[in-house]
Amino acid sequence: DEVSVCCPTDESTDKTVSFSRVSAVATEWMFDYFFVSLCRCFKERKRDEFNEMLSVFEVISENESLKGTTIHEKTLICALLVRVIDGKCLDELFDKDRSIMPLMSAAKVWLELKDTVSDESLFKSITNHLLIQSVAVCLEKGQTISATCSIEWFKKHVDIPRSLARNLSTIVQKKETYHSLFNNFSLNRLMETIQTFLDSYLKKHPSDYLLKAATKVAQSAPEIQSSEEAEPQDDTFSKSSRTSVQKKKRRKRNLLSTLTDVWTPEPVAEPFVCIRRLSKHELSQMTSPAKFAETSTAPMKRRKWTSKLDKFLEQGVRRHGVGKWAQILNDYDFEGRTSMMLKDRWRVLIKSHQVG
């Protein structure tokens, strides 16, 4: 179970290393590759691609050879990103406590990452931003009680300015869904601020070894076309791809759990923080399996596009332009729909002459 490796020395001597060691190094490179890819998808607002990468990242991250503080930090960062991306989807669950919404859960993970943030003002800015958007999303969906609960949860678990909490409570009482505070601290701006943190972290912890190696290979073989260049994008393929992605999206995913140190060998009784989304089945097994058994067989109803959602879509196109589906998705609550679904709906509205 050993591999012979030629060391890059003047004497060109041979050394043998165990295959498990070689495998561990390769696994860490793949882990870093998917970590960087997830950061890129987050930056470019490619939610569908992000979710596809996420499932692979989860499998790799469970490898026992991956240990150390940096691995733990990168895993938590991905946990933060998926919660922020799903910030407006209140039906997405990451904790067994159903009252904890995605952005509240993101705040829990963000606290775990405090030591990785060198700029204290940036840490506080993102913390406050998560609170503001958590309240904004609830008001946008008409859930004033949830908005109030969100403020109380942050006051209890997170160090936030009292003045900000009071201001938000007043906004909730008056039901000012479109208050200027929410416009100044939008979800898009939150993602841009988090991107500042990501850029700083990646600069301090380079994770692009595999990407650089792949770039050299690609540059040395320019005649090899990428799959996007080689294969025509016909309508049939696009539709089947969209169908496949939508089916995958219906299955909730879990991403790693780690409020405690996942590499501690002793058994841990404390609850984990889930990076991936919890499915109803998993959640029911944590809480009440018997109750879930009674309801799990009920078929899911396909949600229809309402006039309100069509209005959101039309307003988004006017603001950002056709094709900016990811940006439009972040500005409004489309009840869990993807950017591809927005694109398809826009085509339907155009064909039916409902929009100009």
PDB file of N, CA, C and O in Angstrom, residues 210-258:
ATOM      1  N   LEU A 210      -5.237  23.389  -6.934  1.00  0.00           N
ATOM      2  CA  LEU A 210      -5.776  22.525  -7.980  1.00  0.00           C
ATOM      3  C   LEU A 210      -6.224  23.342  -9.186  1.00  0.00           C
ATOM      4  O   LEU A 210      -6.043  22.926 -10.338  1.00  0.00           O
ATOM      5  N   LEU A 211      -6.790  24.515  -8.953  1.00  0.00           N
ATOM      6  CA  LEU A 211      -7.208  25.386 -10.051  1.00  0.00           C
ATOM      7  C   LEU A 211      -6.009  25.840 -10.880  1.00  0.00           C
ATOM      8  O   LEU A 211      -6.068  25.862 -12.112  1.00  0.00           O
ATOM      9  N   LYS A 212      -4.924  26.185 -10.201  1.00  0.00           N
ATOM     10  CA  LYS A 212      -3.720  26.614 -10.920  1.00  0.00           C
ATOM     11  C   LYS A 212      -3.139  25.473 -11.743  1.00  0.00           C
ATOM     12  O   LYS A 212      -2.710  25.668 -12.893  1.00  0.00           O
ATOM     13  N   ALA A 213      -3.136  24.263 -11.151  1.00  0.00           N
ATOM     14  CA  ALA A 213      -2.612  23.094 -11.876  1.00  0.00           C
ATOM     15  C   ALA A 213      -3.480  22.800 -13.098  1.00  0.00           C
ATOM     16  O   ALA A 213      -2.963  22.498 -14.182  1.00  0.00           O
ATOM     17  N   ALA A 214      -4.794  22.899 -12.930  1.00  0.00           N
ATOM     18  CA  ALA A 214      -5.712  22.648 -14.041  1.00  0.00           C
ATOM     19  C   ALA A 214      -5.555  23.710 -15.129  1.00  0.00           C
ATOM     20  O   ALA A 214      -5.659  23.419 -16.325  1.00  0.00           O
ATOM     21  N   THR A 215      -5.287  24.946 -14.713  1.00  0.00           N
ATOM     22  CA  THR A 215      -5.086  26.037 -15.673  1.00  0.00           C
ATOM     23  C   THR A 215      -3.865  25.772 -16.547  1.00  0.00           C
ATOM     24  O   THR A 215      -3.882  25.983 -17.762  1.00  0.00           O
ATOM     25  N   LYS A 216      -2.794  25.275 -15.926  1.00  0.00           N
ATOM     26  CA  LYS A 216      -1.578  24.960 -16.697  1.00  0.00           C
ATOM     27  C   LYS A 216      -1.845  23.868 -17.720  1.00  0.00           C
ATOM     28  O   LYS A 216      -1.387  23.942 -18.857  1.00  0.00           O
ATOM     29  N   VAL A 217      -2.597  22.851 -17.310  1.00  0.00           N
ATOM     30  CA  VAL A 217      -2.926  21.762 -18.235  1.00  0.00           C
ATOM     31  C   VAL A 217      -3.780  22.292 -19.373  1.00  0.00           C
ATOM     32  O   VAL A 217      -3.573  21.961 -20.548  1.00  0.00           O
ATOM     33  N   ALA A 218      -4.772  23.132 -19.040  1.00  0.00           N
ATOM     34  CA  ALA A 218      -5.662  23.679 -20.061  1.00  0.00           C
ATOM     35  C   ALA A 218      -4.901  24.567 -21.040  1.00  0.00           C
ATOM     36  O   ALA A 218      -5.148  24.547 -22.248  1.00  0.00           O
ATOM     37  N   GLN A 219      -3.937  25.328 -20.520  1.00  0.00           N
ATOM     38  CA  GLN A 219      -3.148  26.202 -21.386  1.00  0.00           C
ATOM     39  C   GLN A 219      -2.213  25.420 -22.297  1.00  0.00           C
ATOM     40  O   GLN A 219      -1.909  25.851 -23.410  1.00  0.00           O
ATOM     41  N   SER A 220      -1.779  24.257 -21.836  1.00  0.00           N
ATOM     42  CA  SER A 220      -0.871  23.443 -22.651  1.00  0.00           C
ATOM     43  C   SER A 220      -1.618  22.634 -23.697  1.00  0.00           C
ATOM     44  O   SER A 220      -1.015  22.068 -24.596  1.00  0.00           O
ATOM     45  N   ALA A 221      -2.941  22.568 -23.591  1.00  0.00           N
ATOM     46  CA  ALA A 221      -3.752  21.824 -24.563  1.00  0.00           C
ATOM     47  C   ALA A 221      -4.912  22.696 -25.019  1.00  0.00           C
ATOM     48  O   ALA A 221      -6.075  22.417 -24.742  1.00  0.00           O
ATOM     49  N   PRO A 222      -4.624  23.791 -25.735  1.00  0.00           N
ATOM     50  CA  PRO A 222      -5.672  24.734 -26.134  1.00  0.00           C
ATOM     51  C   PRO A 222      -6.674  24.157 -27.123  1.00  0.00           C
ATOM     52  O   PRO A 222      -7.755  24.684 -27.305  1.00  0.00           O
ATOM     53  N   GLU A 223      -6.275  23.044 -27.797  1.00  0.00           N
ATOM     54  CA  GLU A 223      -7.184  22.472 -28.798  1.00  0.00           C
ATOM     55  C   GLU A 223      -8.372  21.762 -28.155  1.00  0.00           C
ATOM     56  O   GLU A 223      -9.358  21.459 -28.827  1.00  0.00           O
ATOM     57  N   ILE A 224      -8.284  21.483 -26.855  1.00  0.00           N
ATOM     58  CA  ILE A 224      -9.394  20.824 -26.171  1.00  0.00           C
ATOM     59  C   ILE A 224     -10.439  21.858 -25.809  1.00  0.00           C
ATOM     60  O   ILE A 224     -10.173  22.784 -25.059  1.00  0.00           O
ATOM     61  N   GLN A 225     -11.630  21.706 -26.367  1.00  0.00           N
ATOM     62  CA  GLN A 225     -12.697  22.661 -26.107  1.00  0.00           C
ATOM     63  C   GLN A 225     -13.409  22.323 -24.817  1.00  0.00           C
ATOM     64  O   GLN A 225     -13.484  21.180 -24.403  1.00  0.00           O
ATOM     65  N   SER A 226     -13.918  23.343 -24.179  1.00  0.00           N
ATOM     66  CA  SER A 226     -14.728  23.115 -22.987  1.00  0.00           C
ATOM     67  C   SER A 226     -16.063  22.549 -23.407  1.00  0.00           C
ATOM     68  O   SER A 226     -16.469  22.644 -24.569  1.00  0.00           O
ATOM     69  N   SER A 227     -16.777  21.963 -22.462  1.00  0.00           N
ATOM     70  CA  SER A 227     -18.074  21.365 -22.767  1.00  0.00           C
ATOM     71  C   SER A 227     -19.046  22.421 -23.272  1.00  0.00           C
ATOM     72  O   SER A 227     -19.910  22.148 -24.103  1.00  0.00           O
ATOM     73  N   GLU A 228     -18.910  23.667 -22.795  1.00  0.00           N
ATOM     74  CA  GLU A 228     -19.812  24.729 -23.231  1.00  0.00           C
ATOM     75  C   GLU A 228     -19.551  25.091 -24.680  1.00  0.00           C
ATOM     76  O   GLU A 228     -20.471  25.374 -25.444  1.00  0.00           O
ATOM     77  N   GLU A 229     -18.276  25.050 -25.110  1.00  0.00           N
ATOM     78  CA  GLU A 229     -17.935  25.400 -26.484  1.00  0.00           C
ATOM     79  C   GLU A 229     -18.236  24.259 -27.430  1.00  0.00           C
ATOM     80  O   GLU A 229     -18.617  24.462 -28.577  1.00  0.00           O
ATOM     81  N   ALA A 230     -18.032  23.038 -26.961  1.00  0.00           N
ATOM     82  CA  ALA A 230     -18.140  21.881 -27.845  1.00  0.00           C
ATOM     83  C   ALA A 230     -19.577  21.467 -28.106  1.00  0.00           C
ATOM     84  O   ALA A 230     -19.899  20.960 -29.173  1.00  0.00           O
ATOM     85  N   GLU A 231     -20.453  21.668 -27.140  1.00  0.00           N
ATOM     86  CA  GLU A 231     -21.814  21.190 -27.292  1.00  0.00           C
ATOM     87  C   GLU A 231     -22.777  22.337 -27.511  1.00  0.00           C
ATOM     88  O   GLU A 231     -22.802  23.295 -26.762  1.00  0.00           O
ATOM     89  N   PRO A 232     -23.573  22.269 -28.591  1.00  0.00           N
ATOM     90  CA  PRO A 232     -24.560  23.319 -28.843  1.00  0.00           C
ATOM     91  C   PRO A 232     -25.632  23.319 -27.769  1.00  0.00           C
ATOM     92  O   PRO A 232     -26.041  22.273 -27.294  1.00  0.00           O
ATOM     93  N   GLN A 233     -26.086  24.506 -27.397  1.00  0.00           N
ATOM     94  CA  GLN A 233     -27.109  24.636 -26.365  1.00  0.00           C
ATOM     95  C   GLN A 233     -28.491  24.658 -27.023  1.00  0.00           C
ATOM     96  O   GLN A 233     -29.073  25.710 -27.261  1.00  0.00           O
ATOM     97  N   ASP A 234     -29.010  23.502 -27.373  1.00  0.00           N
ATOM     98  CA  ASP A 234     -30.327  23.487 -27.987  1.00  0.00           C
ATOM     99  C   ASP A 234     -31.410  23.511 -26.914  1.00  0.00           C
ATOM    100  O   ASP A 234     -31.174  23.261 -25.748  1.00  0.00           O
ATOM    101  N   ASP A 235     -32.624  23.821 -27.352  1.00  0.00           N
ATOM    102  CA  ASP A 235     -33.755  23.993 -26.437  1.00  0.00           C
ATOM    103  C   ASP A 235     -34.078  22.730 -25.676  1.00  0.00           C
ATOM    104  O   ASP A 235     -34.417  22.754 -24.512  1.00  0.00           O
ATOM    105  N   THR A 236     -33.962  21.571 -26.364  1.00  0.00           N
ATOM    106  CA  THR A 236     -34.308  20.295 -25.736  1.00  0.00           C
ATOM    107  C   THR A 236     -33.393  20.027 -24.546  1.00  0.00           C
ATOM    108  O   THR A 236     -33.842  19.647 -23.476  1.00  0.00           O
ATOM    109  N   PHE A 237     -32.083  20.269 -24.766  1.00  0.00           N
ATOM    110  CA  PHE A 237     -31.117  20.034 -23.687  1.00  0.00           C
ATOM    111  C   PHE A 237     -31.370  20.975 -22.519  1.00  0.00           C
ATOM    112  O   PHE A 237     -31.321  20.580 -21.373  1.00  0.00           O
ATOM    113  N   SER A 238     -31.646  22.245 -22.828  1.00  0.00           N
ATOM    114  CA  SER A 238     -31.865  23.233 -21.778  1.00  0.00           C
ATOM    115  C   SER A 238     -33.057  22.876 -20.921  1.00  0.00           C
ATOM    116  O   SER A 238     -33.023  22.955 -19.711  1.00  0.00           O
ATOM    117  N   LYS A 239     -34.149  22.435 -21.590  1.00  0.00           N
ATOM    118  CA  LYS A 239     -35.352  22.090 -20.842  1.00  0.00           C
ATOM    119  C   LYS A 239     -35.130  20.890 -19.946  1.00  0.00           C
ATOM    120  O   LYS A 239     -35.570  20.852 -18.807  1.00  0.00           O
ATOM    121  N   SER A 240     -34.432  19.874 -20.479  1.00  0.00           N
ATOM    122  CA  SER A 240     -34.193  18.677 -19.674  1.00  0.00           C
ATOM    123  C   SER A 240     -33.274  18.995 -18.508  1.00  0.00           C
ATOM    124  O   SER A 240     -33.416  18.463 -17.418  1.00  0.00           O
ATOM    125  N   SER A 241     -32.298  19.908 -18.738  1.00  0.00           N
ATOM    126  CA  SER A 241     -31.395  20.295 -17.660  1.00  0.00           C
ATOM    127  C   SER A 241     -32.144  21.021 -16.569  1.00  0.00           C
ATOM    128  O   SER A 241     -31.928  20.790 -15.395  1.00  0.00           O
ATOM    129  N   ARG A 242     -33.036  21.929 -16.999  1.00  0.00           N
ATOM    130  CA  ARG A 242     -33.806  22.680 -16.013  1.00  0.00           C
ATOM    131  C   ARG A 242     -34.679  21.760 -15.195  1.00  0.00           C
ATOM    132  O   ARG A 242     -34.814  21.900 -13.986  1.00  0.00           O
ATOM    133  N   THR A 243     -35.275  20.772 -15.871  1.00  0.00           N
ATOM    134  CA  THR A 243     -36.129  19.823 -15.161  1.00  0.00           C
ATOM    135  C   THR A 243     -35.325  19.049 -14.134  1.00  0.00           C
ATOM    136  O   THR A 243     -35.752  18.845 -13.005  1.00  0.00           O
ATOM    137  N   SER A 244     -34.101  18.639 -14.538  1.00  0.00           N
ATOM    138  CA  SER A 244     -33.236  17.884 -13.630  1.00  0.00           C
ATOM    139  C   SER A 244     -32.856  18.710 -12.421  1.00  0.00           C
ATOM    140  O   SER A 244     -32.884  18.243 -11.296  1.00  0.00           O
ATOM    141  N   VAL A 245     -32.512  19.996 -12.664  1.00  0.00           N
ATOM    142  CA  VAL A 245     -32.120  20.866 -11.557  1.00  0.00           C
ATOM    143  C   VAL A 245     -33.278  21.097 -10.619  1.00  0.00           C
ATOM    144  O   VAL A 245     -33.140  21.062  -9.408  1.00  0.00           O
ATOM    145  N   GLN A 246     -34.484  21.316 -11.186  1.00  0.00           N
ATOM    146  CA  GLN A 246     -35.648  21.578 -10.352  1.00  0.00           C
ATOM    147  C   GLN A 246     -35.995  20.371  -9.503  1.00  0.00           C
ATOM    148  O   GLN A 246     -36.415  20.501  -8.364  1.00  0.00           O
ATOM    149  N   LYS A 247     -35.805  19.154 -10.056  1.00  0.00           N
ATOM    150  CA  LYS A 247     -36.078  17.959  -9.262  1.00  0.00           C
ATOM    151  C   LYS A 247     -35.102  17.849  -8.109  1.00  0.00           C
ATOM    152  O   LYS A 247     -35.455  17.463  -7.011  1.00  0.00           O
ATOM    153  N   LYS A 248     -33.840  18.197  -8.388  1.00  0.00           N
ATOM    154  CA  LYS A 248     -32.841  18.155  -7.320  1.00  0.00           C
ATOM    155  C   LYS A 248     -33.181  19.170  -6.241  1.00  0.00           C
ATOM    156  O   LYS A 248     -32.986  18.929  -5.072  1.00  0.00           O
ATOM    157  N   LYS A 249     -33.700  20.341  -6.662  1.00  0.00           N
ATOM    158  CA  LYS A 249     -33.979  21.395  -5.709  1.00  0.00           C
ATOM    159  C   LYS A 249     -35.105  21.029  -4.769  1.00  0.00           C
ATOM    160  O   LYS A 249     -35.219  21.563  -3.685  1.00  0.00           O
ATOM    161  N   ARG A 250     -35.993  20.119  -5.210  1.00  0.00           N
ATOM    162  CA  ARG A 250     -37.107  19.738  -4.356  1.00  0.00           C
ATOM    163  C   ARG A 250     -36.632  18.920  -3.166  1.00  0.00           C
ATOM    164  O   ARG A 250     -37.310  18.815  -2.170  1.00  0.00           O
ATOM    165  N   ARG A 251     -35.458  18.290  -3.337  1.00  0.00           N
ATOM    166  CA  ARG A 251     -34.914  17.505  -2.232  1.00  0.00           C
ATOM    167  C   ARG A 251     -34.031  18.405  -1.396  1.00  0.00           C
ATOM    168  O   ARG A 251     -33.011  18.900  -1.859  1.00  0.00           O
ATOM    169  N   LYS A 252     -34.423  18.632  -0.182  1.00  0.00           N
ATOM    170  CA  LYS A 252     -33.629  19.471   0.703  1.00  0.00           C
ATOM    171  C   LYS A 252     -32.314  18.760   1.012  1.00  0.00           C
ATOM    172  O   LYS A 252     -32.271  17.557   1.149  1.00  0.00           O
ATOM    173  N   ARG A 253     -31.244  19.559   1.106  1.00  0.00           N
ATOM    174  CA  ARG A 253     -29.961  18.965   1.410  1.00  0.00           C
ATOM    175  C   ARG A 253     -29.504  19.369   2.796  1.00  0.00           C
ATOM    176  O   ARG A 253     -29.875  20.399   3.313  1.00  0.00           O
ATOM    177  N   ASN A 254     -28.635  18.573   3.371  1.00  0.00           N
ATOM    178  CA  ASN A 254     -27.965  18.930   4.625  1.00  0.00           C
ATOM    179  C   ASN A 254     -26.524  19.277   4.292  1.00  0.00           C
ATOM    180  O   ASN A 254     -25.959  18.649   3.452  1.00  0.00           O
ATOM    181  N   LEU A 255     -25.942  20.245   4.924  1.00  0.00           N
ATOM    182  CA  LEU A 255     -24.492  20.445   4.770  1.00  0.00           C
ATOM    183  C   LEU A 255     -23.929  20.202   6.151  1.00  0.00           C
ATOM    184  O   LEU A 255     -24.648  20.064   7.083  1.00  0.00           O
ATOM    185  N   LEU A 256     -22.686  20.110   6.343  1.00  0.00           N
ATOM    186  CA  LEU A 256     -22.093  19.640   7.589  1.00  0.00           C
ATOM    187  C   LEU A 256     -22.610  20.299   8.842  1.00  0.00           C
ATOM    188  O   LEU A 256     -23.094  21.394   8.825  1.00  0.00           O
ATOM    189  N   SER A 257     -22.449  19.615   9.969  1.00  0.00           N
ATOM    190  CA  SER A 257     -22.873  20.147  11.246  1.00  0.00           C
ATOM    191  C   SER A 257     -21.665  20.397  12.128  1.00  0.00           C
ATOM    192  O   SER A 257     -20.905  19.508  12.332  1.00  0.00           O
ATOM    193  N   THR A 258     -21.533  21.610  12.634  1.00  0.00           N
ATOM    194  CA  THR A 258     -20.364  21.814  13.484  1.00  0.00           C
ATOM    195  C   THR A 258     -20.424  23.055  14.356  1.00  0.00           C
ATOM    196  O   THR A 258     -19.674  23.979  14.145  1.00  0.00           O
TER     197      THR A 258
END
